PDB file of C-alpha atoms in Angstrom:
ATOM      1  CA  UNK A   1      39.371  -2.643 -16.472  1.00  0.00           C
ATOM      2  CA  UNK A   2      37.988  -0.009 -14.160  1.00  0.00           C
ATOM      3  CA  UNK A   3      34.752   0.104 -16.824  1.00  0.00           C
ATOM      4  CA  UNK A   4      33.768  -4.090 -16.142  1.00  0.00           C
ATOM      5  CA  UNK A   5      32.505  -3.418 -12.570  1.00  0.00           C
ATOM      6  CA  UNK A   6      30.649  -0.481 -13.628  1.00  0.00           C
ATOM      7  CA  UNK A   7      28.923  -2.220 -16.259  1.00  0.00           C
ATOM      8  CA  UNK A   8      28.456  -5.181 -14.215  1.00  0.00           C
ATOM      9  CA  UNK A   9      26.558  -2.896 -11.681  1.00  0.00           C
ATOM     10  CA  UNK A  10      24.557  -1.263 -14.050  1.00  0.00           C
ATOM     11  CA  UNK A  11      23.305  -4.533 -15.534  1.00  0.00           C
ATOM     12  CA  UNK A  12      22.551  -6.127 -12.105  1.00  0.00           C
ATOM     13  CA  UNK A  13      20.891  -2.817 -11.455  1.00  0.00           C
ATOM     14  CA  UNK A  14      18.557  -2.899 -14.919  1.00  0.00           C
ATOM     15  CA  UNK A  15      17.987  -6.751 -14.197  1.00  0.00           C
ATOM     16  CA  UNK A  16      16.521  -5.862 -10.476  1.00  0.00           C
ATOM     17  CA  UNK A  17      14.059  -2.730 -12.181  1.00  0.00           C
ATOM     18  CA  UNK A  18      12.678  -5.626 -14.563  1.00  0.00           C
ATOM     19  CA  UNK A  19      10.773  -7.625 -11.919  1.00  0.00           C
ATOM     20  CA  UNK A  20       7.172  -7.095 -11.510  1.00  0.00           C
ATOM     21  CA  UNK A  21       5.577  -5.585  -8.407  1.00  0.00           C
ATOM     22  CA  UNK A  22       3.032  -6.869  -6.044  1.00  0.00           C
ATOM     23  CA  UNK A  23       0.117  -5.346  -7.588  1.00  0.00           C
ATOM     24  CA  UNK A  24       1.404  -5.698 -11.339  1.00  0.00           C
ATOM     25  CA  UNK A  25       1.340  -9.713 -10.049  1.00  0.00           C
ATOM     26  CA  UNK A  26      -2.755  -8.882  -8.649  1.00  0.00           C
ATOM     27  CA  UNK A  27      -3.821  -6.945 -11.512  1.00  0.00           C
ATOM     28  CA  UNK A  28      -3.132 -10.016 -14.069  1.00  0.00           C
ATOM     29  CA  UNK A  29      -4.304 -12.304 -11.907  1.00  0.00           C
ATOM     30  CA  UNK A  30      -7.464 -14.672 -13.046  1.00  0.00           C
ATOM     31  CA  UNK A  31     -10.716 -12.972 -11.974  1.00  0.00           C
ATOM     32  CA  UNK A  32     -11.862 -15.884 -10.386  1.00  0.00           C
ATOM     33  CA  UNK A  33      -9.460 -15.881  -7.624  1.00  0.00           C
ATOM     34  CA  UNK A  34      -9.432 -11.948  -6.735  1.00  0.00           C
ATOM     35  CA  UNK A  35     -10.600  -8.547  -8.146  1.00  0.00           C
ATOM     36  CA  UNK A  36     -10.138  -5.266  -7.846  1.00  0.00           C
ATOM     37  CA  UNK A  37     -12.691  -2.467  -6.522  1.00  0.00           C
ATOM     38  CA  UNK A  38     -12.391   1.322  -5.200  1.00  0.00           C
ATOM     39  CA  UNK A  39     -12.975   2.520  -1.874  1.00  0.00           C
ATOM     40  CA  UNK A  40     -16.881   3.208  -0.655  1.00  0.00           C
ATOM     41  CA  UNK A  41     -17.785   6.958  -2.373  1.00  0.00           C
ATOM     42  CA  UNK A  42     -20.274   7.587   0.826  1.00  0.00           C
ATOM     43  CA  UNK A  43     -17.720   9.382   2.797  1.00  0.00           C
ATOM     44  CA  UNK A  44     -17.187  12.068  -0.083  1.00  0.00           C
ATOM     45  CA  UNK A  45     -20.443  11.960  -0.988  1.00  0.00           C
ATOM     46  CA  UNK A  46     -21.404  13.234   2.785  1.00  0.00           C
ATOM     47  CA  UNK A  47     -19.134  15.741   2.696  1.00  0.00           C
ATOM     48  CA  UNK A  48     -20.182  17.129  -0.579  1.00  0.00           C
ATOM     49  CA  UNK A  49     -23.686  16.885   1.053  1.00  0.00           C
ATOM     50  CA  UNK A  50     -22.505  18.866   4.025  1.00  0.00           C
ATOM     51  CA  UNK A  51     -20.878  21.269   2.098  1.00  0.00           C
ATOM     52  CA  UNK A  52     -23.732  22.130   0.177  1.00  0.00           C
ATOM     53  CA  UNK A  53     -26.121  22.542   3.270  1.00  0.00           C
ATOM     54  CA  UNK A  54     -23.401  24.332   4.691  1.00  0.00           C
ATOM     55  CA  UNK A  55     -23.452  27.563   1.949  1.00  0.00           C
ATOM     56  CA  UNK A  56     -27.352  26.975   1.499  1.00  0.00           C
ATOM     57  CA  UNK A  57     -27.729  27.835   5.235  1.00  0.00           C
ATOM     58  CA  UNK A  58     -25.042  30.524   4.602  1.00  0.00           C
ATOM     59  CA  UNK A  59     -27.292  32.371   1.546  1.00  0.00           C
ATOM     60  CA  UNK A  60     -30.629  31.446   3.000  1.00  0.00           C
ATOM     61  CA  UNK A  61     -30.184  33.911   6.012  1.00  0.00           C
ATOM     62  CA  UNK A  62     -29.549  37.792   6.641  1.00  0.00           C
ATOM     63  CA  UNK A  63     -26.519  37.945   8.961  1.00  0.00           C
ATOM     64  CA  UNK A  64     -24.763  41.197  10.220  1.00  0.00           C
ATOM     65  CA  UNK A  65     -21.633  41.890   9.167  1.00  0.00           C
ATOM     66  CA  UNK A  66     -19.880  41.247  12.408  1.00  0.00           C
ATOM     67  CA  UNK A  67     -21.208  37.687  12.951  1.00  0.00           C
ATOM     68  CA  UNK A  68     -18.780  35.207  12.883  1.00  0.00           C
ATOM     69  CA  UNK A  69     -21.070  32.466  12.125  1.00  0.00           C
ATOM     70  CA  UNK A  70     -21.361  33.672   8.074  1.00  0.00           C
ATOM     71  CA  UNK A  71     -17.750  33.371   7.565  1.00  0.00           C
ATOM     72  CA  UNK A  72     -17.453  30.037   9.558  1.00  0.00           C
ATOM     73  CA  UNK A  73     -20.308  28.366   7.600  1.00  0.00           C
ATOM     74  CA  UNK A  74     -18.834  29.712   4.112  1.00  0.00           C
ATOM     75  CA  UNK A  75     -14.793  28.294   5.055  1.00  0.00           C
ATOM     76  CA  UNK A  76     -16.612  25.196   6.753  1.00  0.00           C
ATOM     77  CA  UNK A  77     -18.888  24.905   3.431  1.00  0.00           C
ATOM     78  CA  UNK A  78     -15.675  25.588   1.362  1.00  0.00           C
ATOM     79  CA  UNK A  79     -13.673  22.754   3.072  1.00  0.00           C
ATOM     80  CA  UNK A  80     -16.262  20.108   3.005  1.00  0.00           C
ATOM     81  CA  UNK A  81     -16.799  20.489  -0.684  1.00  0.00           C
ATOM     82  CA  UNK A  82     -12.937  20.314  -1.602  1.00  0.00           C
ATOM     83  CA  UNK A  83     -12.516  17.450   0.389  1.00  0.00           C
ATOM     84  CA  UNK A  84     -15.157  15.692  -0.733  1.00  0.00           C
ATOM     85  CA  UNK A  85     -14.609  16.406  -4.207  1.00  0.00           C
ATOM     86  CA  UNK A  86     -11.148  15.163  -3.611  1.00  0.00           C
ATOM     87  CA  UNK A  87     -11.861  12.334  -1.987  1.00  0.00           C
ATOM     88  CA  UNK A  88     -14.409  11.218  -4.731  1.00  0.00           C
ATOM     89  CA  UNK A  89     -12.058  11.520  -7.553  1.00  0.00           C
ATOM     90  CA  UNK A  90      -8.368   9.798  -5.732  1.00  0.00           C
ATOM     91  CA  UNK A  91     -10.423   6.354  -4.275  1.00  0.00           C
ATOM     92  CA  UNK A  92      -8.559   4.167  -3.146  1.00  0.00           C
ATOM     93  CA  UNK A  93      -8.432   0.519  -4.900  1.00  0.00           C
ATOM     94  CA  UNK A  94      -8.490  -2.669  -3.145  1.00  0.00           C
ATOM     95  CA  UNK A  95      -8.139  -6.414  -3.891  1.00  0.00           C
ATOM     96  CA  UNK A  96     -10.333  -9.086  -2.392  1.00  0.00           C
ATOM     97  CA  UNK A  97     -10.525 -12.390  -2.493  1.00  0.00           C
ATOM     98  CA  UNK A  98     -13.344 -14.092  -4.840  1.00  0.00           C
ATOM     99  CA  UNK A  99     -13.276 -17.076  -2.922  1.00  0.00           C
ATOM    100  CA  UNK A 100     -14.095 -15.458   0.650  1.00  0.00           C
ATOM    101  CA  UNK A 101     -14.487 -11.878  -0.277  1.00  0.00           C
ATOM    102  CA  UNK A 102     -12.080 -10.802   2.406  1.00  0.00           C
ATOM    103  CA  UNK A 103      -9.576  -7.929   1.877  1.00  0.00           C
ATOM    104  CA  UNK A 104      -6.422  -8.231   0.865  1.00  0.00           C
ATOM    105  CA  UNK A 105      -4.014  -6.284   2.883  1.00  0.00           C
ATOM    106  CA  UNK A 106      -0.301  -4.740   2.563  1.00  0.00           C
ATOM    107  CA  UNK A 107       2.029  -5.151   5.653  1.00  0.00           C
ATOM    108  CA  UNK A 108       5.569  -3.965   5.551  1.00  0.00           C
ATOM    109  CA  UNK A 109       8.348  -5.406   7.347  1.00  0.00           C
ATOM    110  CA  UNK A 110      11.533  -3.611   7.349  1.00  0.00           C
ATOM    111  CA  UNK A 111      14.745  -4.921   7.610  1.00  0.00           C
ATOM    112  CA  UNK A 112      18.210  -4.023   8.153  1.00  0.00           C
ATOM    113  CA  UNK A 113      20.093  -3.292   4.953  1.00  0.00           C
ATOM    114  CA  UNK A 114      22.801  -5.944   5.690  1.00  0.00           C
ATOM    115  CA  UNK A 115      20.279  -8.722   5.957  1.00  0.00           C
ATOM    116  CA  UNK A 116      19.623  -8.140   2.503  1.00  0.00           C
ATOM    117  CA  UNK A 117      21.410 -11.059   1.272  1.00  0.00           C
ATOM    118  CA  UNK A 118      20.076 -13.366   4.040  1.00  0.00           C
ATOM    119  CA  UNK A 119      16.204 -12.415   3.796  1.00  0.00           C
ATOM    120  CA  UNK A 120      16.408 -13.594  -0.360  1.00  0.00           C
ATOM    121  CA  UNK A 121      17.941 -16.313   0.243  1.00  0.00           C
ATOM    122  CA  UNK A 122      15.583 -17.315   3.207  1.00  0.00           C
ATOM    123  CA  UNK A 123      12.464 -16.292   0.585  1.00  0.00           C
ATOM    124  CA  UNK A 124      13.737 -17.671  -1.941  1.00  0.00           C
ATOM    125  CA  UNK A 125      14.131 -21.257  -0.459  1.00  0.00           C
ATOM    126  CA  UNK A 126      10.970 -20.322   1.536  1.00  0.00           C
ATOM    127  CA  UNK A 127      12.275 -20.846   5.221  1.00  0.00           C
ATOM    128  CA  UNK A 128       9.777 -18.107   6.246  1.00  0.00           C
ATOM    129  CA  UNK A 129      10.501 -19.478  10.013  1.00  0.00           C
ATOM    130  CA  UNK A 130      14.044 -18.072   9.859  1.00  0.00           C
ATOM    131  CA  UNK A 131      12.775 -14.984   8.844  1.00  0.00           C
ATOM    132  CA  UNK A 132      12.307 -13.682  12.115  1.00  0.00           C
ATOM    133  CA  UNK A 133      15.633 -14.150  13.269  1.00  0.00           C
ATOM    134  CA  UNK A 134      17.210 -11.164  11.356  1.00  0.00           C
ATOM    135  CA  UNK A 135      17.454  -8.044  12.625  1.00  0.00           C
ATOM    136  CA  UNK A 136      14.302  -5.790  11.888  1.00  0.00           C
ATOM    137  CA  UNK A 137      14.571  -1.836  11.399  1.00  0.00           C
ATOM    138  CA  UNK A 138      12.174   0.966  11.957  1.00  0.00           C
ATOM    139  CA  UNK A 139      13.425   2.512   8.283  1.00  0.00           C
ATOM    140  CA  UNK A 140      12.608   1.566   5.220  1.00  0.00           C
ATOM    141  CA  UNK A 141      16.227   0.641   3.594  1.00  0.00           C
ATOM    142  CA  UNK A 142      15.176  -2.781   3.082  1.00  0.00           C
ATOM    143  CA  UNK A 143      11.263  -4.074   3.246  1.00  0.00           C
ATOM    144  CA  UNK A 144       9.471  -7.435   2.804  1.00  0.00           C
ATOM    145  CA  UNK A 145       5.876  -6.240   1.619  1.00  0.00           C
ATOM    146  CA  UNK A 146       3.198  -8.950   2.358  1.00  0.00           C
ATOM    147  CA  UNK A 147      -0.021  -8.715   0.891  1.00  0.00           C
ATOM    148  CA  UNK A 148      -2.788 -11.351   2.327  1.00  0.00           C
ATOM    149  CA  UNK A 149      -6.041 -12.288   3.347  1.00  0.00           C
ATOM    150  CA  UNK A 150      -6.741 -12.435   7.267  1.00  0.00           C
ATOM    151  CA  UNK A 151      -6.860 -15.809   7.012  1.00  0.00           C
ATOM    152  CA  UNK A 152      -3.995 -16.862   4.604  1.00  0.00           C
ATOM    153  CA  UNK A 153      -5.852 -18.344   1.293  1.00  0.00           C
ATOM    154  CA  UNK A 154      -3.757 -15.271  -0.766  1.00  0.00           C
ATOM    155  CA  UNK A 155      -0.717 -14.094   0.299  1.00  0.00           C
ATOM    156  CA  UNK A 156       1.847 -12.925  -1.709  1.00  0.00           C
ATOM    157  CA  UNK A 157       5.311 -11.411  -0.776  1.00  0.00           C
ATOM    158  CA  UNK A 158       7.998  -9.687  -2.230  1.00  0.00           C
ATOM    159  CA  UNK A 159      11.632  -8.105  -0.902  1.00  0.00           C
ATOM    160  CA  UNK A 160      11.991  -4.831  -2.193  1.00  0.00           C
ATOM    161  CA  UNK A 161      15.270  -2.210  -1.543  1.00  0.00           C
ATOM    162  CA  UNK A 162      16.261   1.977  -1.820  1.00  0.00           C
ATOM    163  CA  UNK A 163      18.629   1.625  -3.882  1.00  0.00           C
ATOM    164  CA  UNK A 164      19.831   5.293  -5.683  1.00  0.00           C
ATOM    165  CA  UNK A 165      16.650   7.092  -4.286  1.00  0.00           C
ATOM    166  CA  UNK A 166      14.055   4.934  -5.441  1.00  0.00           C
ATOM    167  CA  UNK A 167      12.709   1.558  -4.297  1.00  0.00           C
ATOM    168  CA  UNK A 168      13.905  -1.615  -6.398  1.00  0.00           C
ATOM    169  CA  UNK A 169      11.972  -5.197  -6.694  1.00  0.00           C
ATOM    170  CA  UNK A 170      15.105  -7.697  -5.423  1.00  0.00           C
ATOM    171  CA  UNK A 171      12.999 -10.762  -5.612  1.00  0.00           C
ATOM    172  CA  UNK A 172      10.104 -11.893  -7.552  1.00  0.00           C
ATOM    173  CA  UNK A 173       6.611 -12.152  -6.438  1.00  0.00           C
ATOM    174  CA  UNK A 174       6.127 -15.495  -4.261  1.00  0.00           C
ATOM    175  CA  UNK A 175       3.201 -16.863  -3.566  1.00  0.00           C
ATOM    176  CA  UNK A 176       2.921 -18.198  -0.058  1.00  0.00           C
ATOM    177  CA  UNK A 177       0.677 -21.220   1.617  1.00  0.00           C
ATOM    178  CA  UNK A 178      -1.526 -20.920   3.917  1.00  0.00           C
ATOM    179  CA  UNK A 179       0.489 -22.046   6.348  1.00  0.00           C
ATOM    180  CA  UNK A 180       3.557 -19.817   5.523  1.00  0.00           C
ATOM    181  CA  UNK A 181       0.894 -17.225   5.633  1.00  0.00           C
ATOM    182  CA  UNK A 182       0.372 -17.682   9.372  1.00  0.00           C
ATOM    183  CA  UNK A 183       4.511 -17.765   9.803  1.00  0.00           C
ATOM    184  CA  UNK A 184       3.989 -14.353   7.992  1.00  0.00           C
ATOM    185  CA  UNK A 185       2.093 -13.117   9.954  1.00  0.00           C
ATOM    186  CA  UNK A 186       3.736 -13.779  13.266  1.00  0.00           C
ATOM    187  CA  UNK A 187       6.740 -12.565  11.999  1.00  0.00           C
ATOM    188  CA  UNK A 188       4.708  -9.119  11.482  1.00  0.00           C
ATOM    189  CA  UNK A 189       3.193  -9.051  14.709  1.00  0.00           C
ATOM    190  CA  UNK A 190       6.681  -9.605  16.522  1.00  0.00           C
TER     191      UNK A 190
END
């Protein structure tokens, strides 16, 4: 008897790791309504730049061995270069709209763990205005991720939980109207 909860748990527990994710949902989507594209490469391409210039003003001149500016120009030229290098290679990706060509962005909005049962039932039967009634958190226990244009054509949502020292999908990805968009958005700016 003791084994039928347990089991019960686990299942509920598999079922909840099953559900897709915000950006599995904007990957798949139809390429005519978003896409996908990495961060600019100019900021770690000017600091590669720097770097270089930075150790080709270091060999170019004949310093004495107790000037500080050698060693500062070789760590400066050092840093710079790692950075950039870095920052080339780990870009960012972002999703924008095809439609407008504005940026999808990811807002979260966390929750109190006890409203858990309230803020799925209020998403699932989409009463976004009641939303902003329950009590909000500054940790991350229990989160509503939003991701949406600025002006509300795309804007999906999804509650998500730490549950056994990870983060679980609760719901399913909705997609929101425009107009529950703008509710969204005043509940985030609350």
């Amino acid at each position: 008897m003791v084994n039928i909860p347990v089991m019960f748990a686990l299942n509920y527990y598999i079922l909840m790791e099953n559900k897709k994710s915000i950006t599995h949902v904007l990957e798949n989507m139809d390429k005519n309504t978003l896409y996908k594209q990495k961060s600019s490469f100019v900021w770690s391409l000017s600091l590669i730049v720097l770097g270089v210039v930075s150790f080709s003003i270091y060999t170019s001149f004949d310093w004495k061995t107790s000037d500080a500016l050698p060693h500062f120009l070789f760590i400066l030229g050092s840093v710079f270069l790692i950075i950039g290098v870095l920052m080339f290679f780990f870009r960012k990706d972002h999703y924008y709209s095809a439609v407008s060509g504005q940026k999808l962005k990811l807002t979260q909005i966390y929750f109190q763990p006890g409203e858990q049962n309230k803020l799925v039932n209020l998403m699932a039967e989409s009463r976004i205005d009641e939303v902003k009634n329950l009590k909000t958190s500054v940790s991350d226990g229990l989160k509503l991720s939003v991701m949406a244009t600025p002006d509300g054509n795309i804007c999906l949502s999804q509650v998500i939980a730490y549950l056994g020292s990870e983060y679980v999908n609760i719901t399913d990805v909705k997609n929101h109207s425009q107009a529950e968009a703008v509710m969204l958005a005043s509940i985030k700016s609350k």
